Short mmCIF file of N, CA, C and O and ligand atoms in Angstrom, two decimals:
data_model
loop_
_atom_site.label_atom_id
_atom_site.label_comp_id
_atom_site.label_asym_id
_atom_site.label_seq_id
_atom_site.Cartn_x
_atom_site.Cartn_y
_atom_site.Cartn_z
N MET A 632 12.16 -2.08 -12.30
CA MET A 632 11.28 -1.75 -11.21
C MET A 632 10.82 -0.26 -11.39
O MET A 632 11.58 0.58 -11.77
N THR A 633 9.51 -0.08 -11.17
CA THR A 633 8.93 1.26 -11.22
C THR A 633 8.32 1.58 -9.87
O THR A 633 7.57 0.73 -9.29
N ARG A 634 8.65 2.74 -9.37
CA ARG A 634 8.08 3.15 -8.07
C ARG A 634 6.91 4.08 -8.33
O ARG A 634 6.96 5.04 -9.06
N TYR A 635 5.81 3.74 -7.64
CA TYR A 635 4.61 4.58 -7.62
C TYR A 635 4.42 5.12 -6.21
O TYR A 635 4.16 4.29 -5.28
N GLU A 636 4.63 6.38 -6.05
CA GLU A 636 4.55 6.95 -4.68
C GLU A 636 3.07 6.90 -4.20
O GLU A 636 2.13 6.99 -4.97
N ALA A 637 2.94 6.84 -2.89
CA ALA A 637 1.59 6.84 -2.34
C ALA A 637 0.94 8.20 -2.48
O ALA A 637 -0.27 8.36 -2.37
N GLU A 638 1.77 9.24 -2.70
CA GLU A 638 1.25 10.59 -2.94
C GLU A 638 0.34 10.58 -4.17
O GLU A 638 -0.56 11.47 -4.32
N SER A 639 0.60 9.66 -5.09
CA SER A 639 -0.21 9.63 -6.32
C SER A 639 -1.29 8.55 -6.27
O SER A 639 -1.97 8.32 -7.25
N ALA A 640 -1.42 7.89 -5.14
CA ALA A 640 -2.47 6.87 -4.99
C ALA A 640 -3.86 7.54 -4.82
O ALA A 640 -3.93 8.68 -4.41
N THR A 641 -4.85 6.80 -5.12
CA THR A 641 -6.24 7.19 -4.84
C THR A 641 -6.59 6.60 -3.50
O THR A 641 -6.41 5.42 -3.29
N LEU A 642 -7.10 7.45 -2.60
CA LEU A 642 -7.46 6.98 -1.24
C LEU A 642 -8.97 7.04 -1.10
O LEU A 642 -9.63 7.93 -1.69
N SER A 643 -9.51 6.13 -0.31
CA SER A 643 -10.94 6.20 0.02
C SER A 643 -11.20 7.48 0.80
O SER A 643 -10.25 8.12 1.33
N ALA A 644 -12.45 7.86 0.88
CA ALA A 644 -12.85 9.14 1.48
C ALA A 644 -12.22 9.31 2.88
O ALA A 644 -12.26 8.42 3.70
N GLY A 645 -11.65 10.48 3.05
CA GLY A 645 -11.02 10.83 4.36
C GLY A 645 -9.59 10.55 4.44
O GLY A 645 -8.91 11.06 5.41
N GLY A 646 -9.05 9.77 3.55
CA GLY A 646 -7.61 9.54 3.50
C GLY A 646 -6.85 10.81 3.20
O GLY A 646 -7.26 11.66 2.46
N THR A 647 -5.64 10.90 3.78
CA THR A 647 -4.78 12.12 3.53
C THR A 647 -3.40 11.72 3.14
O THR A 647 -2.97 10.60 3.45
N VAL A 648 -2.72 12.57 2.43
CA VAL A 648 -1.28 12.49 2.21
C VAL A 648 -0.57 13.30 3.31
O VAL A 648 -0.81 14.51 3.39
N ASP A 649 0.18 12.64 4.11
CA ASP A 649 0.87 13.28 5.22
C ASP A 649 2.38 13.24 5.06
O ASP A 649 2.88 12.46 4.22
N ALA A 650 3.05 14.02 5.86
CA ALA A 650 4.52 14.01 5.83
C ALA A 650 5.12 14.23 7.23
O ALA A 650 6.25 14.60 7.36
N ASP A 651 4.33 13.89 8.24
CA ASP A 651 4.71 14.16 9.60
C ASP A 651 5.55 13.05 10.23
O ASP A 651 6.01 13.19 11.38
N HIS A 652 5.82 11.99 9.50
CA HIS A 652 6.70 10.92 10.00
C HIS A 652 7.85 10.79 9.03
O HIS A 652 7.64 10.42 7.87
N ALA A 653 9.03 11.12 9.44
CA ALA A 653 10.22 11.20 8.56
C ALA A 653 10.59 9.80 8.01
O ALA A 653 10.20 8.77 8.57
N GLY A 654 11.40 9.85 6.99
CA GLY A 654 11.97 8.65 6.44
C GLY A 654 11.24 8.06 5.25
O GLY A 654 11.69 7.10 4.66
N HIS A 655 10.13 8.70 4.90
CA HIS A 655 9.37 8.20 3.75
C HIS A 655 10.02 8.53 2.45
O HIS A 655 10.81 9.47 2.36
N SER A 656 9.67 7.80 1.44
CA SER A 656 10.10 8.08 0.04
C SER A 656 9.24 9.24 -0.49
O SER A 656 8.09 9.40 -0.06
N GLY A 657 9.79 10.01 -1.39
CA GLY A 657 9.03 11.06 -2.05
C GLY A 657 8.68 12.18 -1.07
O GLY A 657 9.41 12.45 -0.13
N THR A 658 7.54 12.81 -1.29
CA THR A 658 7.17 13.97 -0.51
C THR A 658 6.24 13.67 0.66
O THR A 658 5.89 14.55 1.41
N GLY A 659 5.81 12.42 0.75
CA GLY A 659 4.90 12.06 1.86
C GLY A 659 4.47 10.65 1.77
O GLY A 659 5.09 9.81 1.08
N PHE A 660 3.46 10.33 2.50
CA PHE A 660 2.90 8.97 2.50
C PHE A 660 1.39 9.07 2.68
O PHE A 660 0.82 10.11 2.99
N ALA A 661 0.72 7.97 2.36
CA ALA A 661 -0.72 7.91 2.42
C ALA A 661 -1.17 7.41 3.80
O ALA A 661 -0.72 6.41 4.31
N ASN A 662 -2.03 8.23 4.40
CA ASN A 662 -2.64 7.87 5.69
C ASN A 662 -4.15 7.62 5.42
O ASN A 662 -4.92 8.55 5.46
N ALA A 663 -4.43 6.39 5.09
CA ALA A 663 -5.84 6.02 4.85
C ALA A 663 -6.54 6.05 6.22
O ALA A 663 -5.95 5.89 7.26
N THR A 664 -7.89 6.20 6.16
CA THR A 664 -8.61 6.25 7.41
C THR A 664 -8.59 4.97 8.15
O THR A 664 -8.37 3.87 7.60
N ASN A 665 -8.83 5.06 9.46
CA ASN A 665 -8.84 3.90 10.31
C ASN A 665 -10.29 3.33 10.31
O ASN A 665 -11.13 3.67 11.11
N ALA A 666 -10.54 2.46 9.30
CA ALA A 666 -11.88 1.88 9.18
C ALA A 666 -11.79 0.67 8.25
O ALA A 666 -10.92 0.56 7.40
N VAL A 667 -12.68 -0.28 8.51
CA VAL A 667 -12.86 -1.39 7.59
C VAL A 667 -13.22 -0.84 6.22
O VAL A 667 -14.07 0.08 6.13
N GLY A 668 -12.62 -1.31 5.19
CA GLY A 668 -12.95 -0.89 3.83
C GLY A 668 -12.10 0.30 3.33
O GLY A 668 -12.20 0.66 2.16
N SER A 669 -11.35 0.90 4.23
CA SER A 669 -10.49 2.00 3.85
C SER A 669 -9.38 1.47 2.94
O SER A 669 -8.81 0.41 3.14
N TYR A 670 -9.09 2.24 1.89
CA TYR A 670 -8.17 1.68 0.89
C TYR A 670 -7.22 2.71 0.31
O TYR A 670 -7.47 3.93 0.36
N GLY A 671 -6.14 2.22 -0.29
CA GLY A 671 -5.28 2.98 -1.20
C GLY A 671 -5.22 2.21 -2.49
O GLY A 671 -5.14 0.98 -2.48
N GLU A 672 -5.22 2.92 -3.58
CA GLU A 672 -5.24 2.28 -4.89
C GLU A 672 -4.27 3.02 -5.86
O GLU A 672 -4.29 4.22 -5.93
N TRP A 673 -3.47 2.24 -6.50
CA TRP A 673 -2.52 2.77 -7.48
C TRP A 673 -2.95 2.26 -8.89
O TRP A 673 -3.42 1.14 -9.02
N THR A 674 -2.69 3.06 -9.89
CA THR A 674 -2.75 2.59 -11.25
C THR A 674 -1.35 2.38 -11.75
O THR A 674 -0.54 3.33 -11.71
N VAL A 675 -1.06 1.16 -12.11
CA VAL A 675 0.31 0.80 -12.54
C VAL A 675 0.28 0.27 -13.95
O VAL A 675 -0.77 -0.27 -14.40
N THR A 676 1.33 0.41 -14.62
CA THR A 676 1.42 0.02 -16.04
C THR A 676 2.33 -1.18 -16.21
O THR A 676 3.50 -1.12 -15.71
N ALA A 677 1.92 -2.21 -16.89
CA ALA A 677 2.78 -3.33 -17.16
C ALA A 677 2.98 -3.43 -18.68
O ALA A 677 2.04 -3.27 -19.44
N ALA A 678 4.23 -3.64 -19.08
CA ALA A 678 4.54 -3.75 -20.51
C ALA A 678 3.98 -5.00 -21.13
O ALA A 678 3.59 -5.05 -22.31
N ALA A 679 3.87 -6.02 -20.31
CA ALA A 679 3.37 -7.29 -20.76
C ALA A 679 2.59 -7.95 -19.64
O ALA A 679 2.76 -7.66 -18.49
N ALA A 680 1.72 -8.90 -20.01
CA ALA A 680 0.99 -9.63 -19.02
C ALA A 680 1.90 -10.62 -18.32
O ALA A 680 2.85 -11.14 -18.95
N GLY A 681 1.64 -10.91 -17.03
CA GLY A 681 2.35 -11.90 -16.33
C GLY A 681 2.49 -11.59 -14.84
O GLY A 681 1.97 -10.55 -14.39
N ALA A 682 3.18 -12.45 -14.18
CA ALA A 682 3.34 -12.28 -12.74
C ALA A 682 4.31 -11.12 -12.44
O ALA A 682 5.40 -11.08 -13.03
N ALA A 683 3.92 -10.25 -11.57
CA ALA A 683 4.75 -9.08 -11.19
C ALA A 683 4.94 -9.11 -9.68
O ALA A 683 4.10 -9.60 -8.91
N SER A 684 6.07 -8.55 -9.22
CA SER A 684 6.38 -8.37 -7.84
C SER A 684 5.81 -7.03 -7.40
O SER A 684 6.10 -5.98 -8.03
N LEU A 685 4.93 -7.05 -6.38
CA LEU A 685 4.35 -5.81 -5.84
C LEU A 685 4.95 -5.63 -4.44
O LEU A 685 4.69 -6.42 -3.55
N SER A 686 5.69 -4.58 -4.26
CA SER A 686 6.33 -4.30 -2.98
C SER A 686 5.84 -3.01 -2.41
O SER A 686 6.01 -1.95 -2.99
N PHE A 687 5.19 -3.10 -1.23
CA PHE A 687 4.56 -1.95 -0.62
C PHE A 687 5.45 -1.45 0.49
O PHE A 687 5.77 -2.13 1.47
N GLY A 688 5.87 -0.18 0.36
CA GLY A 688 6.57 0.49 1.46
C GLY A 688 5.57 0.91 2.48
O GLY A 688 4.49 1.49 2.11
N TYR A 689 5.82 0.70 3.79
CA TYR A 689 4.77 1.03 4.79
C TYR A 689 5.43 1.20 6.16
O TYR A 689 6.57 0.82 6.36
N ALA A 690 4.67 1.76 7.10
CA ALA A 690 5.02 1.79 8.49
C ALA A 690 3.80 1.50 9.29
O ALA A 690 2.68 1.91 8.97
N ASN A 691 4.01 0.84 10.43
CA ASN A 691 2.95 0.49 11.35
C ASN A 691 3.51 0.49 12.72
O ASN A 691 4.19 -0.46 13.16
N ALA A 692 3.25 1.57 13.48
CA ALA A 692 3.88 1.68 14.82
C ALA A 692 3.05 1.01 15.91
O ALA A 692 3.49 0.96 17.06
N THR A 693 1.90 0.49 15.53
CA THR A 693 1.08 -0.17 16.57
C THR A 693 1.52 -1.61 16.78
O THR A 693 2.31 -2.15 15.95
N ALA A 694 1.08 -2.19 17.85
CA ALA A 694 1.48 -3.55 18.19
C ALA A 694 0.76 -4.57 17.28
O ALA A 694 1.24 -5.65 17.01
N ALA A 695 -0.39 -4.14 16.74
CA ALA A 695 -1.21 -5.05 15.94
C ALA A 695 -0.82 -5.02 14.48
O ALA A 695 -0.47 -3.93 13.98
N THR A 696 -0.93 -6.13 13.82
CA THR A 696 -0.77 -6.12 12.36
C THR A 696 -1.94 -5.37 11.73
O THR A 696 -2.99 -5.22 12.30
N ARG A 697 -1.72 -4.92 10.52
CA ARG A 697 -2.78 -4.20 9.76
C ARG A 697 -3.19 -5.00 8.50
O ARG A 697 -2.51 -4.91 7.47
N PRO A 698 -4.13 -5.89 8.64
CA PRO A 698 -4.47 -6.74 7.51
C PRO A 698 -5.24 -6.06 6.39
O PRO A 698 -6.06 -5.14 6.69
N VAL A 699 -4.96 -6.46 5.18
CA VAL A 699 -5.71 -5.88 4.03
C VAL A 699 -6.03 -7.01 3.09
O VAL A 699 -5.36 -8.07 3.09
N ASP A 700 -6.99 -6.79 2.21
CA ASP A 700 -7.18 -7.61 1.02
C ASP A 700 -6.45 -6.91 -0.15
O ASP A 700 -6.60 -5.67 -0.33
N LEU A 701 -5.72 -7.64 -0.86
CA LEU A 701 -4.99 -7.12 -2.03
C LEU A 701 -5.79 -7.47 -3.27
O LEU A 701 -6.10 -8.64 -3.50
N SER A 702 -6.16 -6.44 -4.04
CA SER A 702 -6.91 -6.72 -5.25
C SER A 702 -6.22 -6.09 -6.48
O SER A 702 -5.52 -5.07 -6.33
N VAL A 703 -6.37 -6.76 -7.62
CA VAL A 703 -5.87 -6.30 -8.84
C VAL A 703 -7.02 -6.25 -9.86
O VAL A 703 -7.73 -7.21 -10.02
N ASN A 704 -7.24 -5.03 -10.39
CA ASN A 704 -8.33 -4.89 -11.35
C ASN A 704 -9.68 -5.35 -10.81
O ASN A 704 -10.47 -5.97 -11.51
N GLY A 705 -9.85 -5.06 -9.50
CA GLY A 705 -11.16 -5.32 -8.86
C GLY A 705 -11.35 -6.76 -8.37
O GLY A 705 -12.38 -7.07 -7.76
N GLN A 706 -10.35 -7.57 -8.54
CA GLN A 706 -10.45 -8.95 -8.06
C GLN A 706 -9.49 -9.15 -6.91
O GLN A 706 -8.29 -8.81 -7.01
N VAL A 707 -10.00 -9.69 -5.76
CA VAL A 707 -9.09 -9.98 -4.68
C VAL A 707 -8.14 -11.11 -5.05
O VAL A 707 -8.60 -12.21 -5.45
N VAL A 708 -6.87 -10.87 -4.97
CA VAL A 708 -5.86 -11.87 -5.36
C VAL A 708 -5.15 -12.42 -4.13
O VAL A 708 -4.49 -13.46 -4.20
N ALA A 709 -5.26 -11.71 -2.99
CA ALA A 709 -4.70 -12.21 -1.74
C ALA A 709 -5.50 -11.58 -0.62
O ALA A 709 -5.54 -10.35 -0.50
N SER A 710 -6.12 -12.37 0.25
CA SER A 710 -6.89 -11.85 1.31
C SER A 710 -6.13 -12.00 2.64
O SER A 710 -5.30 -12.90 2.80
N GLY A 711 -6.42 -11.10 3.53
CA GLY A 711 -5.76 -11.18 4.84
C GLY A 711 -4.24 -11.00 4.84
O GLY A 711 -3.55 -11.64 5.54
N VAL A 712 -3.80 -10.15 3.94
CA VAL A 712 -2.31 -9.88 3.85
C VAL A 712 -2.01 -8.94 5.05
O VAL A 712 -2.55 -7.82 5.13
N THR A 713 -1.17 -9.40 5.98
CA THR A 713 -0.93 -8.60 7.16
C THR A 713 0.34 -7.77 7.04
O THR A 713 1.40 -8.30 6.65
N PHE A 714 0.21 -6.51 7.36
CA PHE A 714 1.35 -5.60 7.42
C PHE A 714 1.84 -5.59 8.88
O PHE A 714 1.21 -5.01 9.75
N PRO A 715 2.97 -6.24 9.17
CA PRO A 715 3.41 -6.37 10.56
C PRO A 715 3.84 -5.04 11.17
O PRO A 715 4.06 -4.01 10.44
N ALA A 716 3.94 -5.00 12.47
CA ALA A 716 4.40 -3.82 13.17
C ALA A 716 5.85 -3.52 12.70
O ALA A 716 6.65 -4.44 12.47
N THR A 717 6.15 -2.24 12.60
CA THR A 717 7.52 -1.82 12.27
C THR A 717 8.18 -1.17 13.48
O THR A 717 9.38 -0.81 13.43
N GLY A 718 7.44 -0.93 14.53
CA GLY A 718 8.02 -0.34 15.76
C GLY A 718 7.84 1.09 15.97
O GLY A 718 7.78 1.60 17.08
N ALA A 719 7.79 1.86 14.86
CA ALA A 719 7.62 3.31 14.93
C ALA A 719 7.03 3.77 13.58
O ALA A 719 7.19 3.12 12.51
N TRP A 720 6.34 4.95 13.64
CA TRP A 720 5.81 5.47 12.36
C TRP A 720 6.96 5.96 11.43
O TRP A 720 6.73 6.14 10.26
N THR A 721 8.10 6.19 12.02
CA THR A 721 9.29 6.58 11.22
C THR A 721 10.12 5.43 10.81
O THR A 721 11.20 5.62 10.19
N THR A 722 9.73 4.23 11.17
CA THR A 722 10.45 3.02 10.72
C THR A 722 9.70 2.38 9.59
O THR A 722 8.57 1.88 9.79
N TRP A 723 10.28 2.42 8.42
CA TRP A 723 9.61 1.99 7.18
C TRP A 723 10.12 0.61 6.77
O TRP A 723 11.32 0.34 6.86
N SER A 724 9.22 -0.19 6.27
CA SER A 724 9.61 -1.55 5.82
C SER A 724 8.89 -1.78 4.51
O SER A 724 8.25 -0.87 3.94
N ALA A 725 9.08 -2.95 3.94
CA ALA A 725 8.43 -3.29 2.71
C ALA A 725 7.87 -4.69 2.76
O ALA A 725 8.43 -5.58 3.44
N LEU A 726 6.68 -4.84 2.22
CA LEU A 726 6.01 -6.12 2.16
C LEU A 726 5.76 -6.43 0.67
O LEU A 726 5.24 -5.61 -0.02
N THR A 727 6.15 -7.64 0.24
CA THR A 727 6.10 -7.97 -1.17
C THR A 727 5.21 -9.17 -1.43
O THR A 727 5.24 -10.15 -0.67
N ARG A 728 4.40 -9.04 -2.44
CA ARG A 728 3.57 -10.11 -2.90
C ARG A 728 3.69 -10.20 -4.42
O ARG A 728 4.05 -9.25 -5.10
N THR A 729 3.37 -11.38 -4.96
CA THR A 729 3.39 -11.54 -6.42
C THR A 729 1.94 -11.63 -6.89
O THR A 729 1.09 -12.27 -6.24
N ALA A 730 1.67 -10.98 -8.02
CA ALA A 730 0.33 -11.01 -8.55
C ALA A 730 0.42 -10.89 -10.07
O ALA A 730 1.38 -10.33 -10.61
N SER A 731 -0.60 -11.36 -10.75
CA SER A 731 -0.65 -11.33 -12.20
C SER A 731 -1.18 -9.93 -12.62
O SER A 731 -2.20 -9.49 -12.12
N LEU A 732 -0.53 -9.35 -13.58
CA LEU A 732 -1.00 -8.09 -14.19
C LEU A 732 -1.30 -8.36 -15.63
O LEU A 732 -0.78 -9.26 -16.25
N THR A 733 -2.21 -7.55 -16.15
CA THR A 733 -2.50 -7.57 -17.58
C THR A 733 -1.59 -6.52 -18.24
O THR A 733 -1.05 -5.62 -17.59
N ALA A 734 -1.41 -6.67 -19.54
CA ALA A 734 -0.62 -5.66 -20.29
C ALA A 734 -1.37 -4.32 -20.24
O ALA A 734 -2.60 -4.33 -20.39
N GLY A 735 -0.63 -3.27 -19.98
CA GLY A 735 -1.26 -1.95 -19.91
C GLY A 735 -1.56 -1.55 -18.48
O GLY A 735 -0.84 -1.94 -17.53
N ALA A 736 -2.63 -0.76 -18.34
CA ALA A 736 -2.95 -0.21 -17.04
C ALA A 736 -3.65 -1.22 -16.13
O ALA A 736 -4.51 -2.01 -16.62
N ASN A 737 -3.26 -1.27 -14.90
CA ASN A 737 -3.86 -2.15 -13.88
C ASN A 737 -4.09 -1.32 -12.59
O ASN A 737 -3.28 -0.50 -12.23
N THR A 738 -5.20 -1.61 -11.88
CA THR A 738 -5.37 -1.05 -10.60
C THR A 738 -4.97 -2.03 -9.50
O THR A 738 -5.31 -3.25 -9.57
N VAL A 739 -4.19 -1.54 -8.57
CA VAL A 739 -3.75 -2.37 -7.43
C VAL A 739 -4.27 -1.70 -6.20
O VAL A 739 -3.96 -0.50 -5.97
N ARG A 740 -5.13 -2.35 -5.44
CA ARG A 740 -5.71 -1.78 -4.27
C ARG A 740 -5.46 -2.61 -2.99
O ARG A 740 -5.53 -3.86 -3.07
N VAL A 741 -5.17 -1.98 -1.91
CA VAL A 741 -5.15 -2.66 -0.62
C VAL A 741 -6.28 -2.10 0.21
O VAL A 741 -6.42 -0.84 0.39
N THR A 742 -7.15 -2.97 0.73
CA THR A 742 -8.36 -2.57 1.43
C THR A 742 -8.29 -3.16 2.83
O THR A 742 -8.18 -4.39 2.97
N ALA A 743 -8.45 -2.31 3.82
CA ALA A 743 -8.38 -2.77 5.21
C ALA A 743 -9.54 -3.68 5.55
O ALA A 743 -10.67 -3.44 5.13
N THR A 744 -9.23 -4.68 6.36
CA THR A 744 -10.27 -5.59 6.78
C THR A 744 -10.52 -5.42 8.27
O THR A 744 -11.33 -6.21 8.88
N THR A 745 -9.86 -4.49 8.92
CA THR A 745 -10.14 -4.20 10.35
C THR A 745 -10.34 -2.71 10.53
O THR A 745 -9.99 -1.90 9.67
N ALA A 746 -10.91 -2.37 11.71
CA ALA A 746 -11.19 -0.98 12.00
C ALA A 746 -9.95 -0.11 12.13
O ALA A 746 -10.06 1.12 12.16
N ASP A 747 -8.79 -0.74 12.23
CA ASP A 747 -7.54 0.04 12.27
C ASP A 747 -7.20 0.64 10.92
O ASP A 747 -6.33 1.56 10.89
N GLY A 748 -7.79 0.18 9.85
CA GLY A 748 -7.38 0.66 8.51
C GLY A 748 -6.08 0.12 8.12
O GLY A 748 -5.48 -0.77 8.80
N PRO A 749 -5.62 0.53 6.96
CA PRO A 749 -4.29 0.04 6.45
C PRO A 749 -3.14 0.66 7.30
O PRO A 749 -3.35 1.67 7.99
N ALA A 750 -1.98 0.10 7.13
CA ALA A 750 -0.74 0.83 7.66
C ALA A 750 -0.59 2.12 6.89
O ALA A 750 -1.27 2.34 5.85
N ASN A 751 0.28 2.99 7.36
CA ASN A 751 0.70 4.11 6.51
C ASN A 751 1.43 3.58 5.30
O ASN A 751 2.33 2.75 5.43
N LEU A 752 1.04 4.01 4.15
CA LEU A 752 1.55 3.47 2.85
C LEU A 752 2.52 4.49 2.20
O LEU A 752 2.12 5.64 2.00
N ASP A 753 3.70 4.07 1.90
CA ASP A 753 4.72 5.01 1.38
C ASP A 753 4.84 4.93 -0.15
O ASP A 753 4.98 5.96 -0.80
N TYR A 754 4.82 3.75 -0.67
CA TYR A 754 4.98 3.58 -2.16
C TYR A 754 4.61 2.15 -2.52
O TYR A 754 4.44 1.28 -1.67
N LEU A 755 4.44 1.95 -3.84
CA LEU A 755 4.31 0.62 -4.42
C LEU A 755 5.35 0.50 -5.47
O LEU A 755 5.39 1.24 -6.47
N ASP A 756 6.25 -0.47 -5.32
CA ASP A 756 7.30 -0.82 -6.33
C ASP A 756 6.82 -2.01 -7.14
O ASP A 756 6.41 -3.03 -6.58
N VAL A 757 6.77 -1.85 -8.40
CA VAL A 757 6.33 -2.92 -9.33
C VAL A 757 7.51 -3.38 -10.17
O VAL A 757 8.09 -2.56 -10.87
N SER A 758 7.77 -4.67 -10.06
CA SER A 758 8.77 -5.24 -10.94
C SER A 758 8.16 -6.13 -11.95
O SER A 758 7.34 -7.01 -11.60
N ALA A 759 8.50 -5.94 -13.16
CA ALA A 759 7.92 -6.69 -14.30
C ALA A 759 8.39 -8.18 -14.17
O ALA A 759 9.37 -8.45 -13.51
N PRO A 760 7.60 -9.06 -14.80
CA PRO A 760 7.99 -10.45 -14.78
C PRO A 760 9.35 -10.66 -15.46
O PRO A 760 9.78 -9.87 -16.25
C1 GCU B 1051 -1.21 7.95 14.21
C2 GCU B 1051 -0.16 8.34 13.19
C3 GCU B 1051 -0.75 8.26 11.82
C4 GCU B 1051 -1.35 6.85 11.54
C5 GCU B 1051 -2.37 6.58 12.65
C6 GCU B 1051 -2.95 5.16 12.50
O1 GCU B 1051 -2.24 8.93 14.25
O2 GCU B 1051 0.31 9.64 13.42
O3 GCU B 1051 0.29 8.54 10.82
O4 GCU B 1051 -1.94 6.82 10.31
O5 GCU B 1051 -1.82 6.69 13.92
O6 GCU B 1051 -3.13 4.53 13.55
O7 GCU B 1051 -3.21 4.73 11.44
#
């Protein structure tokens, strides 16, 4: 398993790396903007092609889920992936999906489909096939 912190993610315009909610991994977390189309994107490396486990650390203190489209290398591989409420911005959970990666560098992006934007994103853990 390799951890990619959200501090090293690429965020759509206006997104910030924050550290005001404790309990996150690393030095902070990604706070993407509250807007449809707002995203966080990581570049991850796979030693070989195949199905990988993608585990997103996140927090969502609101009552509503925060749905995103999950894309790999520009292709949506899972739409309407909902990040459930965690109860507090300091309560972190993980959401895991499986997706195919190519050998070498891959972009993994979560793009909000509602005006709430994505949940606060802490990290992406990638486990090789
Ligand atoms: C609050 C919280 C942020 C969070 C935001 C949101 O402002 O402090 O960390 O990103 O809500 O609703 O997304």
